[in-house]
CSV table of C-alpha atoms in Angstrom, one decimal:
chain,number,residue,atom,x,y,z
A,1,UNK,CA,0.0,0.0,0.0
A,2,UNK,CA,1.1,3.5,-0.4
A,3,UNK,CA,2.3,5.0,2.6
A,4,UNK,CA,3.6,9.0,2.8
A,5,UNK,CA,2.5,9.5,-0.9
A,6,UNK,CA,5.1,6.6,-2.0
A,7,UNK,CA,4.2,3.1,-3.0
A,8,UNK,CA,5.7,0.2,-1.4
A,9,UNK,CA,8.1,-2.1,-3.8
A,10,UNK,CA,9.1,1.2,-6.1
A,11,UNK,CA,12.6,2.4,-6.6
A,12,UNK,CA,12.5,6.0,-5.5
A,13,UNK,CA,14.1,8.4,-7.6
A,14,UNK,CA,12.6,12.1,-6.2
A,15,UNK,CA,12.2,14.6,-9.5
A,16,UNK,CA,12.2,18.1,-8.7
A,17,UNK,CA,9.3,18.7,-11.5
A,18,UNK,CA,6.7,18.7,-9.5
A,19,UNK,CA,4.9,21.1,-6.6
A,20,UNK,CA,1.8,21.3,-4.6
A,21,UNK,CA,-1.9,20.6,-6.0
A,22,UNK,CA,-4.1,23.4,-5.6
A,23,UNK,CA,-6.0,23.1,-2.5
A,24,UNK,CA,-9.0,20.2,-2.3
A,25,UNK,CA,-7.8,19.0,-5.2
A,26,UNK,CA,-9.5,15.6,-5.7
A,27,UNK,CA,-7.3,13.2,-7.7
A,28,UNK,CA,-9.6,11.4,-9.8
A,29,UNK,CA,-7.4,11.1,-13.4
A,30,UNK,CA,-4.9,8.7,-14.2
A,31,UNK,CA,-3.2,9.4,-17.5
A,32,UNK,CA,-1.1,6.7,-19.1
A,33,UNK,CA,1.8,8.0,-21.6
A,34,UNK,CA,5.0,6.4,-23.0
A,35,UNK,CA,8.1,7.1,-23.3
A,36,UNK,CA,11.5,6.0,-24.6
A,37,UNK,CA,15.1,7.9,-25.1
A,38,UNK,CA,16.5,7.9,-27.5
A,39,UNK,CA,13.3,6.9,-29.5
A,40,UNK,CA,13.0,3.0,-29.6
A,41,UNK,CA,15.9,2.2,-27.1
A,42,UNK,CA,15.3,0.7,-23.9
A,43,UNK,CA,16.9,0.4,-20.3
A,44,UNK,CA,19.4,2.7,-19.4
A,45,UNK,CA,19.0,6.1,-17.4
A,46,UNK,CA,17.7,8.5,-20.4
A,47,UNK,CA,14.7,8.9,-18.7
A,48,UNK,CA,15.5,9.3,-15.4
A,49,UNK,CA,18.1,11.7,-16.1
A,50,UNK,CA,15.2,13.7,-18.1
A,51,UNK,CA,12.6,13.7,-15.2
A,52,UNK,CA,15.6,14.9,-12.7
A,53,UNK,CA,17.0,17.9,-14.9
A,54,UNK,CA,20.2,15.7,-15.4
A,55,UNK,CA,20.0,14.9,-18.9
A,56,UNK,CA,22.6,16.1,-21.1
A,57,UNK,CA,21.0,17.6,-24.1
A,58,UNK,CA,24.4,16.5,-25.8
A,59,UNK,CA,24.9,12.9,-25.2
A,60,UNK,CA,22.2,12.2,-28.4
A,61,UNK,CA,21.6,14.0,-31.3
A,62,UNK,CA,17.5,13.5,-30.2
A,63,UNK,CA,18.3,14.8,-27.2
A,64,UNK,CA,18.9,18.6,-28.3
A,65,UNK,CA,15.1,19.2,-27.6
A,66,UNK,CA,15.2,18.6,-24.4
A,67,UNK,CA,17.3,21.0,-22.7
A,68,UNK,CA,15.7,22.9,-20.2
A,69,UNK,CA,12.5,21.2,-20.6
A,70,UNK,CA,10.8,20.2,-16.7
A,71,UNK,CA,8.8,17.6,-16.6
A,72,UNK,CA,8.4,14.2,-14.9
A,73,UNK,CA,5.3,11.7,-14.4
A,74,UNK,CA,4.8,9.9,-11.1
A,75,UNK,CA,5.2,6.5,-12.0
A,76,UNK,CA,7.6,4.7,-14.4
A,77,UNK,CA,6.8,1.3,-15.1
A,78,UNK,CA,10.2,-0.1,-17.2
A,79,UNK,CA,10.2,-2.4,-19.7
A,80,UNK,CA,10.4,-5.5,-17.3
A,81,UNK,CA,7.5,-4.9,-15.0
A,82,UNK,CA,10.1,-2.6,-12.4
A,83,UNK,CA,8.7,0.3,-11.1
A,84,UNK,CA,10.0,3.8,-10.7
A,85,UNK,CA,8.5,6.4,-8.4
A,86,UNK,CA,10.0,9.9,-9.0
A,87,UNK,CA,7.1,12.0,-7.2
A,88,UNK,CA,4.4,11.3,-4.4
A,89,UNK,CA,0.8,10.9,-4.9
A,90,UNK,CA,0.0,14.3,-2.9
A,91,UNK,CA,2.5,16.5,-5.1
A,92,UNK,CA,1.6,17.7,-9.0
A,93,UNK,CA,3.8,15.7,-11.4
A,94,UNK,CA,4.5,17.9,-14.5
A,95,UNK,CA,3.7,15.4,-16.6
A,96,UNK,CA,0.7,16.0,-18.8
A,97,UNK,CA,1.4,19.7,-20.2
A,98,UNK,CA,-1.4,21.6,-21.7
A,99,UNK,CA,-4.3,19.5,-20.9
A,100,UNK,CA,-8.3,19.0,-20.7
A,101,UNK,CA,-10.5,16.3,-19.6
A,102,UNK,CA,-14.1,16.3,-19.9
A,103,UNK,CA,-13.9,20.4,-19.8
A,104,UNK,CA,-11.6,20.5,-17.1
A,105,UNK,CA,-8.2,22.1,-17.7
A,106,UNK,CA,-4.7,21.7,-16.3
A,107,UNK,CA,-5.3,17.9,-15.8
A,108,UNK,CA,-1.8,17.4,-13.7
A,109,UNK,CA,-3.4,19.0,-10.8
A,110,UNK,CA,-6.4,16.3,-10.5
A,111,UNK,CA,-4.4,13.1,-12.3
A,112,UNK,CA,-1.6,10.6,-11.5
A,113,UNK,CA,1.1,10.0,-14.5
A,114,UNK,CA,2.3,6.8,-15.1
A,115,UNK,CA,4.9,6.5,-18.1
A,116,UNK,CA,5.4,3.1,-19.8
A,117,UNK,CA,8.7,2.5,-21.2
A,118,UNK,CA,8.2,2.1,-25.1
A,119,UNK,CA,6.8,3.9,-28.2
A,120,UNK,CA,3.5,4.9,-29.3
A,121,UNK,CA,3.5,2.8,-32.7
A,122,UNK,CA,4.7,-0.5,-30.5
A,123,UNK,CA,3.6,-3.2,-28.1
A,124,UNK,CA,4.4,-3.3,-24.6
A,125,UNK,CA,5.5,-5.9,-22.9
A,126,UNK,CA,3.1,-8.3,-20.6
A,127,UNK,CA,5.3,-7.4,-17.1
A,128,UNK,CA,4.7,-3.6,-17.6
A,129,UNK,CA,0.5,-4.7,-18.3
A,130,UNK,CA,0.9,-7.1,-14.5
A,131,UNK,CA,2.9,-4.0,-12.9
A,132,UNK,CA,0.4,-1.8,-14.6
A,133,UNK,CA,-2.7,-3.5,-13.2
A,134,UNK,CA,-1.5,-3.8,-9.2
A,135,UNK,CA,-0.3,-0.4,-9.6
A,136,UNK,CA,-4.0,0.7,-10.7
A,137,UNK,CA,-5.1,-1.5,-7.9
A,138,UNK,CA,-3.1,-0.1,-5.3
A,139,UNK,CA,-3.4,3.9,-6.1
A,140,UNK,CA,-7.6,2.9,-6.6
A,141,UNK,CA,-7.6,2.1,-2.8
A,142,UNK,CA,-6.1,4.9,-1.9
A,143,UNK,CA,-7.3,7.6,-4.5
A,144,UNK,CA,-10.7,8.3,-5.7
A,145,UNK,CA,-9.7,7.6,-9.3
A,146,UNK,CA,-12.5,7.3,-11.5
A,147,UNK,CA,-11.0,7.5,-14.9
A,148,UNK,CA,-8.4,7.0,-17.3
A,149,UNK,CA,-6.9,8.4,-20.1
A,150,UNK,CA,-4.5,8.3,-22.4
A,151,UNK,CA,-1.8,11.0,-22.8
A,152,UNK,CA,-3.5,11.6,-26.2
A,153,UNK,CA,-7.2,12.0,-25.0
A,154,UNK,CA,-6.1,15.0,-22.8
A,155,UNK,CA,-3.4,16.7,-25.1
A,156,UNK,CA,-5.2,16.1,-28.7
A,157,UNK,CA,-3.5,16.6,-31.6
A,158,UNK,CA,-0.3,17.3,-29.4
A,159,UNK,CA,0.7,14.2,-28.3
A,160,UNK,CA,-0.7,10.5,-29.2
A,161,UNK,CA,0.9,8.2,-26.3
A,162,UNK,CA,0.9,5.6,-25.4
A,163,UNK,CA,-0.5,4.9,-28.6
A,164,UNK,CA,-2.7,2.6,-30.9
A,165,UNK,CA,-0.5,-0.6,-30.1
A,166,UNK,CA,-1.2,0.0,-26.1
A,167,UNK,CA,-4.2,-2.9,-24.8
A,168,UNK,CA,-6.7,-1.3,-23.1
A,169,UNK,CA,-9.3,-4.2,-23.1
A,170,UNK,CA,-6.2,-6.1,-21.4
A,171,UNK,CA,-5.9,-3.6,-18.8
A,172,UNK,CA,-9.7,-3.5,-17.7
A,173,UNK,CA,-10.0,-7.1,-18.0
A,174,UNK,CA,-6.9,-7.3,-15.5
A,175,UNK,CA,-8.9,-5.1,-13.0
A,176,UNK,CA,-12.3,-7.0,-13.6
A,177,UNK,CA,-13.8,-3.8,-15.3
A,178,UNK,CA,-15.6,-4.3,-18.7
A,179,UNK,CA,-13.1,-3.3,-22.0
């Protein structure tokens, strides 16, 4: 169970992109993106380097894009099924950008952001789906979450993660919901 925010059996790694929810802030939105750097490569410490202001815009030609950007999502769920905490549940990840959901705006102050490890035009693997679901699990007994969303349905046009390839009738049917 979480406890302090944090969720028990995740590697912390604490991102300074993130900072209080506005007050009574209900988080009811978790929003599911993807993410890989460089593009299509997997493992390493690209990412974590990004959500920690650490990565050097240098070290890839892809990466030039990325300095000075801020951003991190709460959750990290790697390519294996591990799991990578970098903020807690109470604080605002900056993960989600310029956002609406069902006419609400600024969606990272009422959502959780958990980044899967891959691309948006590929499969992921069935450990990060298992890690996925008890993740779900564990933030819903904690959290009145009462939807989901892809990084796409909140950011249109913007951005399209975690993509076409990612199961969503396998998640539901994992937590017992209806696809």
């Amino acid at each position: 169970m979480a406890q302090g925010g944090w969720v028990a059996g995740a590697r912390r790694v604490l991102s300074p992109n993130c900072d209080g929810r506005p007050a009574g802030s209900e988080v009811s939105l978790l929003v599911l993106h993807s993410i890989s750097l460089p593009r299509g490569r997997f493992g390493g410490d690209a990412i974590e380097r990004l959500f920690t202001n650490r990565l050097d815009p240098a070290a890839h030609a892809s990466f030039a894009g990325l300095a000075g950007v801020r951003v991190s999502a709460h959750f990290l769920i790697r390519r294996d099924g591990g799991l990578v905490q970098f903020v807690p549940l109470e604080a605002r990840a900056w993960h989600a950008g310029a956002s609406r959901w069902r006419g609400r705006e600024r969606c990272n102050d009422f959502s959780v952001g958990i980044e899967l490890e891959g691309v948006d035009d590929g499969p992921f693997e069935v450990a990060q789906y298992r890690r996925l679901a008890g993740l779900v699990r564990e933030l819903g007994a904690r959290l009145p979450l009462r939807a989901f969303a892809a990084h796409s349905d909140v950011a249109p046009g913007r951005k399209s993660d975690p993509g076409t390839r990612f199961d969503w009738a396998r998640l539901l049917g994992a937590l017992g919901r209806p696809g």
